[in-house]
């Protein structure tokens, strides 16, 4: 399925920018001579937190000669890898990642304009090496800032300002969608799993050595504010062996808030994606709901190894059928255009 770079470089298929109307266009009558500008091709994988964007990006990244640019505004910083859910190194299967865990949270919050600039440079670099840039992450304000032809940081498109459909890249937008109630069920389980696999210890260490106020980049990462009250009452490194009722209650309250805020984030992200779609962005939706149902069955399966394996196989089949194969078709058609 991969088109060898020598035959069809992903960024090599160029087209006129929106500023290059045909000779019959009314704009050309003004006498202004439009320069034929070229656009690079990029694939953008969008979707709410937890919907499977990272998994799909690796599926595509291993099949097309491509490199991934992270567009999650919390994963961009160094630190809190479990809390912000960065894809572990071994799961990247050799696909290079850019802007993942690279900025120091101490240096302040990276804004959309800076993201536009740095991600734009990464795209140029990837394209110059004849590879396909895959932009992957849930921060729709970052994606918007990156791809629009002219970005105005003063306008907040998600609070009323109009969304531009004039883009500076030739974009293939894939939207991984999952029914929200099912996604929220999954996100609650994922928070429990993250806490079990070291999120609490990570936040505790972070709190022990850093004052969150000195780390503006990560100040709003879900998990940091939610555990604030807990750590004020039970400072990290003190009495961790003693899980009395008070400590347990404060911990459970923080976990509950994290679940609630993660579901709210997912809901907001879906709202923003729908807004971009309504505004005319050509988002191609792939429905991962059925695959999610199967994934949930694996999580809740008994400890019977054979049964679990069968359920996992079924999940992979449905993912391949509903998400991976359609997405590969979308990218193939996009590269053929
Ligand atoms: P907004 O306009 O609200 O800033 P956005 O689209 O720019 O939205 P989002 O990615 O939706 O950015 O992130 C909004 C907030 O969600 C973050 O400030 C943070 O609190 C939380 N968040 C997003 N991604 C993560 C993550 N990976 N880990 C922890 N918290 C996150």
CSV table of C-alpha atoms and ligand atoms in Angstrom, one decimal:
chain,number,residue,atom,x,y,z
A,1,UNK,CA,0.0,0.0,0.0
A,2,UNK,CA,2.9,2.3,0.6
A,3,UNK,CA,3.8,4.4,-2.5
A,4,UNK,CA,7.6,4.4,-2.8
A,5,UNK,CA,8.9,7.9,-2.2
A,6,UNK,CA,10.7,8.0,-5.5
A,7,UNK,CA,7.4,7.4,-7.4
A,8,UNK,CA,5.1,9.6,-5.3
A,9,UNK,CA,6.7,11.7,-2.6
A,10,UNK,CA,3.9,12.4,-0.1
A,11,UNK,CA,4.6,16.1,0.0
A,12,UNK,CA,5.6,16.2,-3.6
A,13,UNK,CA,2.1,16.3,-5.1
A,14,UNK,CA,1.5,20.0,-5.2
A,15,UNK,CA,-1.4,22.1,-6.0
A,16,UNK,CA,-2.2,25.8,-6.3
A,17,UNK,CA,-3.0,27.6,-3.1
A,18,UNK,CA,-6.3,29.2,-2.6
A,19,UNK,CA,-4.7,32.3,-3.9
A,20,UNK,CA,-4.2,31.0,-7.4
A,21,UNK,CA,-7.5,31.3,-9.2
A,22,UNK,CA,-8.0,30.4,-12.8
A,23,UNK,CA,-7.8,33.2,-15.4
A,24,UNK,CA,-11.6,33.4,-15.4
A,25,UNK,CA,-11.7,34.1,-11.7
A,26,UNK,CA,-13.0,37.5,-10.8
A,27,UNK,CA,-9.9,38.2,-8.6
A,28,UNK,CA,-7.7,37.9,-11.7
A,29,UNK,CA,-9.5,40.8,-13.2
A,30,UNK,CA,-7.9,43.1,-10.6
A,31,UNK,CA,-4.7,42.7,-12.5
A,32,UNK,CA,-2.9,41.2,-9.5
A,33,UNK,CA,-0.6,38.5,-10.6
A,34,UNK,CA,-1.0,35.4,-8.4
A,35,UNK,CA,2.2,33.5,-7.6
A,36,UNK,CA,1.6,29.8,-7.9
A,37,UNK,CA,2.4,28.6,-4.5
A,38,UNK,CA,2.8,24.9,-3.6
A,39,UNK,CA,1.1,23.1,-0.8
A,40,UNK,CA,2.5,20.2,1.2
A,41,UNK,CA,0.3,17.2,1.9
A,42,UNK,CA,-0.3,16.3,5.5
A,43,UNK,CA,-2.6,13.8,7.3
A,44,UNK,CA,-4.2,15.0,10.5
A,45,UNK,CA,-5.7,12.5,12.9
A,46,UNK,CA,-8.3,14.1,15.2
A,47,UNK,CA,-10.6,12.8,17.9
A,48,UNK,CA,-11.3,13.0,21.6
A,49,UNK,CA,-9.0,11.9,24.3
A,50,UNK,CA,-8.8,8.1,24.5
A,51,UNK,CA,-10.4,7.4,21.1
A,52,UNK,CA,-7.4,5.5,19.6
A,53,UNK,CA,-5.6,8.3,17.7
A,54,UNK,CA,-2.2,7.1,18.9
A,55,UNK,CA,-2.9,3.5,17.9
A,56,UNK,CA,-4.2,4.5,14.5
A,57,UNK,CA,-1.2,6.8,14.0
A,58,UNK,CA,1.2,3.9,14.5
A,59,UNK,CA,-0.9,1.7,12.2
A,60,UNK,CA,-0.6,4.3,9.5
A,61,UNK,CA,3.0,5.3,10.5
A,62,UNK,CA,4.2,1.7,10.0
A,63,UNK,CA,2.5,1.4,6.6
A,64,UNK,CA,3.3,4.7,5.0
A,65,UNK,CA,6.7,6.3,5.1
A,66,UNK,CA,5.7,8.9,7.6
A,67,UNK,CA,6.6,10.7,10.8
A,68,UNK,CA,4.3,11.8,13.6
A,69,UNK,CA,3.9,15.3,15.0
A,70,UNK,CA,2.2,15.5,18.3
A,71,UNK,CA,-0.6,18.0,18.6
A,72,UNK,CA,-1.6,17.4,22.2
A,73,UNK,CA,-0.9,20.5,24.2
A,74,UNK,CA,0.1,18.7,27.4
A,75,UNK,CA,2.1,15.9,25.8
A,76,UNK,CA,4.3,18.5,24.3
A,77,UNK,CA,6.1,19.0,27.7
A,78,UNK,CA,8.8,17.0,29.4
A,79,UNK,CA,7.5,15.1,32.4
A,80,UNK,CA,4.3,13.5,33.7
A,81,UNK,CA,4.4,10.9,31.0
A,82,UNK,CA,1.8,8.6,32.6
A,83,UNK,CA,-0.5,11.5,33.6
A,84,UNK,CA,-0.6,13.0,30.2
A,85,UNK,CA,-0.7,9.6,28.5
A,86,UNK,CA,2.3,9.8,26.2
A,87,UNK,CA,2.7,6.8,23.9
A,88,UNK,CA,5.5,4.7,25.4
A,89,UNK,CA,8.6,4.5,23.4
A,90,UNK,CA,8.3,0.7,22.8
A,91,UNK,CA,4.7,1.2,21.4
A,92,UNK,CA,6.0,3.7,18.7
A,93,UNK,CA,7.4,0.8,16.7
A,94,UNK,CA,10.2,2.9,15.3
A,95,UNK,CA,7.9,5.6,13.9
A,96,UNK,CA,9.7,8.9,14.6
A,97,UNK,CA,7.8,11.4,16.8
A,98,UNK,CA,8.2,15.1,16.9
A,99,UNK,CA,7.2,17.6,19.6
A,100,UNK,CA,6.5,14.9,22.1
A,101,UNK,CA,7.9,15.6,25.6
A,102,UNK,CA,10.3,18.2,24.3
A,103,UNK,CA,9.5,21.6,25.9
A,104,UNK,CA,10.3,22.5,29.5
A,105,UNK,CA,7.1,23.2,31.4
A,106,UNK,CA,9.1,25.7,33.4
A,107,UNK,CA,9.5,27.9,30.4
A,108,UNK,CA,5.8,28.8,30.3
A,109,UNK,CA,2.8,27.7,28.3
A,110,UNK,CA,3.3,27.1,24.7
A,111,UNK,CA,0.7,29.0,22.7
A,112,UNK,CA,-0.9,28.2,19.4
A,113,UNK,CA,1.3,30.7,17.5
A,114,UNK,CA,4.5,28.9,18.8
A,115,UNK,CA,2.9,25.6,18.0
A,116,UNK,CA,2.2,26.8,14.5
A,117,UNK,CA,5.8,27.8,14.0
A,118,UNK,CA,7.5,24.8,15.5
A,119,UNK,CA,5.1,22.2,14.0
A,120,UNK,CA,5.3,24.0,10.7
A,121,UNK,CA,9.1,23.7,10.7
A,122,UNK,CA,8.8,20.0,11.6
A,123,UNK,CA,6.4,19.5,8.6
A,124,UNK,CA,8.9,21.2,6.2
A,125,UNK,CA,11.7,19.0,7.6
A,126,UNK,CA,9.7,15.8,7.2
A,127,UNK,CA,8.5,16.7,3.7
A,128,UNK,CA,12.1,17.6,2.7
A,129,UNK,CA,13.0,14.0,3.5
A,130,UNK,CA,10.1,12.8,1.2
A,131,UNK,CA,8.0,11.5,4.1
A,132,UNK,CA,4.4,12.0,5.0
A,133,UNK,CA,3.7,14.2,8.1
A,134,UNK,CA,1.0,12.7,10.4
A,135,UNK,CA,-0.3,15.3,12.9
A,136,UNK,CA,-1.8,13.5,15.8
A,137,UNK,CA,-3.3,14.9,19.0
A,138,UNK,CA,-6.5,16.1,20.7
A,139,UNK,CA,-5.8,19.9,20.8
A,140,UNK,CA,-8.0,21.3,18.2
A,141,UNK,CA,-6.9,24.8,18.8
A,142,UNK,CA,-3.3,23.8,18.0
A,143,UNK,CA,-4.5,21.9,14.8
A,144,UNK,CA,-6.5,24.9,13.8
A,145,UNK,CA,-3.5,27.3,14.4
A,146,UNK,CA,-1.2,25.0,12.5
A,147,UNK,CA,-3.2,24.5,9.3
A,148,UNK,CA,-5.0,27.7,8.5
A,149,UNK,CA,-3.6,29.9,5.9
A,150,UNK,CA,-3.5,33.0,8.1
A,151,UNK,CA,-3.6,32.6,11.8
A,152,UNK,CA,-4.8,35.4,14.0
A,153,UNK,CA,-4.0,34.6,17.7
A,154,UNK,CA,-6.5,37.3,18.7
A,155,UNK,CA,-9.5,35.4,17.4
A,156,UNK,CA,-10.8,32.4,19.3
A,157,UNK,CA,-12.6,30.3,16.7
A,158,UNK,CA,-14.1,28.1,19.4
A,159,UNK,CA,-15.8,31.0,21.0
A,160,UNK,CA,-17.6,32.5,18.1
A,161,UNK,CA,-15.0,33.8,15.6
A,162,UNK,CA,-15.4,32.3,12.2
A,163,UNK,CA,-13.4,29.3,11.2
A,164,UNK,CA,-11.3,29.7,8.0
A,165,UNK,CA,-11.4,27.0,5.4
A,166,UNK,CA,-8.3,28.4,3.6
A,167,UNK,CA,-5.6,26.1,4.6
A,168,UNK,CA,-1.8,26.3,4.1
A,169,UNK,CA,-1.4,22.6,3.6
A,170,UNK,CA,-3.3,20.0,1.5
A,171,UNK,CA,-4.9,18.3,4.5
A,172,UNK,CA,-6.4,14.8,4.9
A,173,UNK,CA,-8.4,15.0,8.1
A,174,UNK,CA,-9.3,11.7,9.7
A,175,UNK,CA,-11.7,12.0,12.7
A,176,UNK,CA,-11.8,8.9,14.9
A,177,UNK,CA,-15.2,9.0,16.5
A,178,UNK,CA,-16.6,6.9,19.4
A,179,UNK,CA,-20.0,7.1,20.9
A,180,UNK,CA,-19.6,9.5,23.9
A,181,UNK,CA,-21.2,7.4,26.6
A,182,UNK,CA,-19.1,4.4,25.6
A,183,UNK,CA,-16.0,6.6,25.5
A,184,UNK,CA,-16.7,8.0,29.0
A,185,UNK,CA,-17.1,4.4,30.4
A,186,UNK,CA,-13.8,3.6,28.9
A,187,UNK,CA,-12.1,6.8,30.1
A,188,UNK,CA,-13.2,6.0,33.7
A,189,UNK,CA,-11.6,2.6,33.4
A,190,UNK,CA,-8.5,4.1,31.8
A,191,UNK,CA,-8.1,6.6,34.8
A,192,UNK,CA,-8.2,3.6,37.2
A,193,UNK,CA,-5.6,1.8,35.1
A,194,UNK,CA,-3.4,4.9,34.9
A,195,UNK,CA,-3.6,5.3,38.7
A,196,UNK,CA,-2.7,1.6,39.1
A,197,UNK,CA,0.2,1.9,36.7
A,198,UNK,CA,1.9,4.7,38.5
A,199,UNK,CA,0.0,8.0,37.9
A,200,UNK,CA,-0.4,8.7,41.6
A,201,UNK,CA,3.3,8.0,42.3
A,202,UNK,CA,4.3,10.1,39.3
A,203,UNK,CA,2.2,13.0,40.6
A,204,UNK,CA,3.5,12.5,44.1
A,205,UNK,CA,7.1,12.7,42.9
A,206,UNK,CA,6.4,15.7,40.7
A,207,UNK,CA,4.7,17.5,43.7
A,208,UNK,CA,7.6,16.5,46.0
A,209,UNK,CA,10.3,18.1,43.8
A,210,UNK,CA,8.4,20.8,41.9
A,211,UNK,CA,6.1,23.6,42.9
A,212,UNK,CA,3.3,23.3,40.2
A,213,UNK,CA,3.2,27.1,40.0
A,214,UNK,CA,6.8,27.0,38.7
A,215,UNK,CA,5.7,24.7,35.9
A,216,UNK,CA,3.1,26.7,34.0
A,217,UNK,CA,3.1,24.4,31.0
A,218,UNK,CA,1.8,21.5,33.0
A,219,UNK,CA,-0.3,23.4,35.5
A,220,UNK,CA,-3.6,22.5,33.9
A,221,UNK,CA,-2.7,18.9,33.0
A,222,UNK,CA,-5.6,16.8,34.2
A,223,UNK,CA,-4.4,15.1,37.4
A,224,UNK,CA,-2.3,18.1,38.7
A,225,UNK,CA,-5.1,20.4,39.9
A,226,UNK,CA,-7.3,17.4,40.9
A,227,UNK,CA,-4.7,16.1,43.3
A,228,UNK,CA,-3.9,19.6,44.7
A,229,UNK,CA,-6.2,19.3,47.7
A,230,UNK,CA,-4.9,15.8,48.5
A,231,UNK,CA,-1.3,16.8,48.4
A,232,UNK,CA,-1.9,19.9,50.5
A,233,UNK,CA,-3.4,17.7,53.2
A,234,UNK,CA,-1.1,14.8,52.7
A,235,UNK,CA,2.3,16.1,51.5
A,236,UNK,CA,4.2,13.7,49.2
A,237,UNK,CA,6.7,11.6,51.1
A,238,UNK,CA,4.8,11.6,54.4
A,239,UNK,CA,3.0,8.7,55.9
A,240,UNK,CA,2.3,6.9,52.6
A,241,UNK,CA,2.0,3.5,54.4
A,242,UNK,CA,-0.9,4.8,56.4
A,243,UNK,CA,-4.1,4.7,54.3
A,244,UNK,CA,-6.6,5.8,56.9
A,245,UNK,CA,-10.1,6.7,56.0
A,246,UNK,CA,-9.3,10.4,55.5
A,247,UNK,CA,-6.5,9.8,53.1
A,248,UNK,CA,-8.4,7.2,51.2
A,249,UNK,CA,-11.4,9.5,50.9
A,250,UNK,CA,-9.2,12.4,49.6
A,251,UNK,CA,-7.6,10.1,47.1
A,252,UNK,CA,-10.9,8.8,45.8
A,253,UNK,CA,-12.3,12.3,45.5
A,254,UNK,CA,-9.3,13.3,43.3
A,255,UNK,CA,-9.7,10.1,41.2
A,256,UNK,CA,-13.4,10.9,40.8
A,257,UNK,CA,-12.6,14.5,39.7
A,258,UNK,CA,-10.1,13.2,37.2
A,259,UNK,CA,-12.7,10.9,35.6
A,260,UNK,CA,-15.3,13.7,35.5
A,261,UNK,CA,-12.8,16.2,34.0
A,262,UNK,CA,-11.5,13.7,31.4
A,263,UNK,CA,-15.1,13.0,30.2
A,264,UNK,CA,-15.8,16.8,30.1
A,265,UNK,CA,-12.6,17.2,28.0
A,266,UNK,CA,-13.7,14.5,25.6
A,267,UNK,CA,-17.1,16.1,25.2
A,268,UNK,CA,-15.5,19.5,24.6
A,269,UNK,CA,-13.1,18.1,22.0
A,270,UNK,CA,-15.9,16.4,20.1
A,271,UNK,CA,-17.8,19.7,20.2
A,272,UNK,CA,-14.8,21.5,18.7
A,273,UNK,CA,-14.3,18.9,16.0
A,274,UNK,CA,-18.0,19.2,15.0
A,275,UNK,CA,-17.6,22.9,14.8
A,276,UNK,CA,-14.7,22.6,12.4
A,277,UNK,CA,-16.7,20.1,10.3
A,278,UNK,CA,-19.8,22.4,10.2
A,279,UNK,CA,-17.5,25.3,9.2
A,280,UNK,CA,-16.5,23.2,6.1
A,281,UNK,CA,-13.4,21.4,7.0
A,282,UNK,CA,-13.4,18.1,5.1
A,283,UNK,CA,-13.2,15.7,8.1
A,284,UNK,CA,-13.5,12.1,7.2
A,285,UNK,CA,-15.1,10.2,10.1
A,286,UNK,CA,-14.2,6.7,11.0
A,287,UNK,CA,-16.4,5.1,13.6
A,288,UNK,CA,-14.4,3.2,16.3
A,289,UNK,CA,-17.5,2.5,18.4
A,290,UNK,CA,-17.8,-1.2,17.7
A,291,UNK,CA,-14.1,-1.7,18.1
A,292,UNK,CA,-14.3,0.0,21.5
A,293,UNK,CA,-17.1,-2.3,22.5
A,294,UNK,CA,-14.8,-5.2,21.8
A,295,UNK,CA,-11.9,-3.5,23.5
A,296,UNK,CA,-14.0,-3.1,26.6
A,297,UNK,CA,-14.9,-6.8,26.6
A,298,UNK,CA,-11.1,-7.6,26.7
A,299,UNK,CA,-10.8,-5.4,29.8
A,300,UNK,CA,-13.7,-7.0,31.6
A,301,UNK,CA,-12.9,-10.5,30.5
A,302,UNK,CA,-12.3,-13.1,33.2
A,303,UNK,CA,-8.7,-14.1,33.9
A,304,UNK,CA,-9.1,-17.2,31.6
A,305,UNK,CA,-6.1,-16.6,29.2
A,306,UNK,CA,-7.7,-18.4,26.3
A,307,UNK,CA,-10.9,-16.4,26.5
A,308,UNK,CA,-9.0,-13.2,26.8
A,309,UNK,CA,-6.9,-14.0,23.8
A,310,UNK,CA,-10.0,-14.8,21.7
A,311,UNK,CA,-11.6,-11.4,22.8
A,312,UNK,CA,-8.4,-9.6,22.0
A,313,UNK,CA,-8.3,-11.2,18.5
A,314,UNK,CA,-11.9,-10.2,17.9
A,315,UNK,CA,-11.1,-6.6,19.0
A,316,UNK,CA,-8.2,-6.4,16.6
A,317,UNK,CA,-10.4,-7.8,13.7
A,318,UNK,CA,-13.0,-5.1,14.4
A,319,UNK,CA,-10.5,-2.4,14.7
A,320,UNK,CA,-8.9,-3.4,11.4
A,321,UNK,CA,-12.3,-3.6,9.7
A,322,UNK,CA,-13.8,-0.4,11.0
A,323,UNK,CA,-10.9,1.9,11.7
A,324,UNK,CA,-7.5,0.8,10.2
A,325,UNK,CA,-8.6,-0.4,6.7
A,326,UNK,CA,-11.0,2.6,6.1
A,327,UNK,CA,-8.2,5.0,7.2
A,328,UNK,CA,-5.7,3.4,5.0
A,329,UNK,CA,-8.1,3.8,2.1
A,330,UNK,CA,-8.6,7.4,2.9
A,331,UNK,CA,-4.8,8.1,3.0
A,332,UNK,CA,-4.2,6.1,-0.2
A,333,UNK,CA,-6.8,8.0,-2.1
A,334,UNK,CA,-5.4,11.3,-0.7
A,335,UNK,CA,-1.9,10.4,-1.9
A,336,UNK,CA,-3.3,9.4,-5.3
A,337,UNK,CA,-5.0,12.7,-5.9
B,1,LIG,P1,-8.8,24.9,24.9
B,1,LIG,O1,-9.3,25.9,23.9
B,1,LIG,O2,-9.8,24.6,26.0
B,1,LIG,O3,-7.5,25.2,25.4
B,1,LIG,P2,-7.7,23.0,23.2
B,1,LIG,O4,-8.3,22.3,22.1
B,1,LIG,O5,-6.7,24.1,22.9
B,1,LIG,O6,-8.7,23.5,24.2
B,1,LIG,P3,-7.3,20.6,24.6
B,1,LIG,O7,-6.4,19.6,24.1
B,1,LIG,O8,-8.8,20.4,24.5
B,1,LIG,O9,-6.9,22.0,24.1
B,1,LIG,O10,-6.9,20.8,26.2
B,1,LIG,C1,-7.6,21.5,27.0
B,1,LIG,C2,-7.3,21.1,28.5
B,1,LIG,O11,-7.5,19.7,28.6
B,1,LIG,C3,-5.8,21.3,28.9
B,1,LIG,O12,-5.6,22.6,29.3
B,1,LIG,C4,-5.7,20.3,30.0
B,1,LIG,O13,-6.4,20.7,31.2
B,1,LIG,C5,-6.5,19.1,29.5
B,1,LIG,N1,-5.7,18.2,28.7
B,1,LIG,C6,-5.6,18.0,27.4
B,1,LIG,N2,-4.8,17.1,27.0
B,1,LIG,C7,-4.3,16.5,28.2
B,1,LIG,C8,-3.4,15.5,28.4
B,1,LIG,N3,-2.8,14.8,27.5
B,1,LIG,N4,-3.2,15.2,29.7
B,1,LIG,C9,-3.8,15.9,30.7
B,1,LIG,N5,-4.6,16.9,30.5
B,1,LIG,C10,-4.9,17.2,29.3
